[in-house]
């Protein structure tokens, strides 16, 4: 079976351990021929949701990663062998960086990769909130992440669908985490509690 077929099998195998949105995003990425990004997304979300992953699934993800040249951390995180598994925001930043690197957008790839590195580093809550503000700031103004279109001489590239899915996912994750951390942060600061 080819890589795409095995990646589709992975999504079917673990779909009951992911949210409906995660599954839809994975299928959208596979439909856009972004198999590597889809595998990274699935693995990251399994770790984020503390899913119980059996050895068969780990072997499948490992073989897909090896065949596609993905980072070892993608499959190692499923076994709990990495020091710190990336969270949703960091995973989405990494997936976007990887996609943009492959599609000839080095400036965006470097920026998002740098933010992903910051996102996995342990930091105080106020610094984490500031990082989320920075991520959300990427979507503002002309020339922002929302304006990016992947195109070549023949028009919009097929990877555009994957970019759209990952952009939307990152934005939703950053908004959710910022909103959640703001509520927790204000509760921690209330006097007399």
CSV table of N, CA and C in Angstrom, one decimal, residues 83-91 93-94 113-123 128 131:
chain,number,residue,atom,x,y,z
A,83,UNK,N,11.2,14.5,25.6
A,83,UNK,CA,11.1,15.3,26.9
A,83,UNK,C,9.8,16.1,27.0
A,84,UNK,N,9.4,16.8,26.0
A,84,UNK,CA,8.2,17.6,26.0
A,84,UNK,C,7.5,17.5,24.7
A,85,UNK,N,6.4,16.8,24.7
A,85,UNK,CA,5.6,16.7,23.5
A,85,UNK,C,5.0,18.1,23.1
A,86,UNK,N,5.1,18.5,21.9
A,86,UNK,CA,4.6,19.8,21.5
A,86,UNK,C,3.1,19.9,21.7
A,87,UNK,N,2.7,21.1,22.2
A,87,UNK,CA,1.2,21.3,22.4
A,87,UNK,C,0.6,21.6,21.0
A,88,UNK,N,-0.7,21.9,21.0
A,88,UNK,CA,-1.4,22.2,19.8
A,88,UNK,C,-0.9,23.4,19.1
A,89,UNK,N,-0.6,24.5,19.7
A,89,UNK,CA,-0.1,25.7,19.1
A,89,UNK,C,1.3,25.4,18.5
A,90,UNK,N,2.1,24.8,19.3
A,90,UNK,CA,3.5,24.5,18.8
A,90,UNK,C,3.4,23.5,17.6
A,91,UNK,N,2.6,22.5,17.7
A,91,UNK,CA,2.5,21.5,16.6
A,91,UNK,C,1.9,22.2,15.3
A,93,UNK,N,2.2,25.4,14.6
A,93,UNK,CA,3.3,26.3,14.1
A,93,UNK,C,4.3,25.5,13.3
A,94,UNK,N,4.7,24.3,13.9
A,94,UNK,CA,5.7,23.5,13.2
A,94,UNK,C,5.2,22.9,11.8
A,113,UNK,N,8.7,28.7,12.5
A,113,UNK,CA,9.6,27.7,13.2
A,113,UNK,C,10.1,28.2,14.5
A,114,UNK,N,10.6,29.5,14.5
A,114,UNK,CA,11.1,30.2,15.7
A,114,UNK,C,10.0,30.3,16.7
A,115,UNK,N,8.8,30.6,16.3
A,115,UNK,CA,7.7,30.7,17.3
A,115,UNK,C,7.3,29.3,17.9
A,116,UNK,N,7.4,28.3,17.0
A,116,UNK,CA,7.2,26.9,17.5
A,116,UNK,C,8.2,26.6,18.6
A,117,UNK,N,9.5,26.9,18.4
A,117,UNK,CA,10.5,26.6,19.4
A,117,UNK,C,10.2,27.4,20.7
A,118,UNK,N,9.7,28.6,20.6
A,118,UNK,CA,9.3,29.4,21.8
A,118,UNK,C,8.1,28.7,22.5
A,119,UNK,N,7.2,28.2,21.7
A,119,UNK,CA,5.9,27.6,22.2
A,119,UNK,C,6.2,26.4,23.0
A,120,UNK,N,7.2,25.6,22.7
A,120,UNK,CA,7.5,24.4,23.5
A,120,UNK,C,8.3,24.6,24.7
A,121,UNK,N,9.0,25.8,24.8
A,121,UNK,CA,9.8,26.1,25.9
A,121,UNK,C,9.0,26.4,27.1
A,122,UNK,N,9.3,25.9,28.3
A,122,UNK,CA,8.6,26.2,29.5
A,122,UNK,C,8.7,27.7,29.8
A,123,UNK,N,7.6,28.3,30.2
A,123,UNK,CA,7.7,29.8,30.4
A,123,UNK,C,6.6,30.1,31.4
A,128,UNK,N,3.7,33.2,28.2
A,128,UNK,CA,3.0,32.3,27.3
A,128,UNK,C,1.8,33.1,26.7
A,131,UNK,N,3.2,35.3,24.0
A,131,UNK,CA,3.5,34.5,22.8
A,131,UNK,C,2.2,34.3,22.0
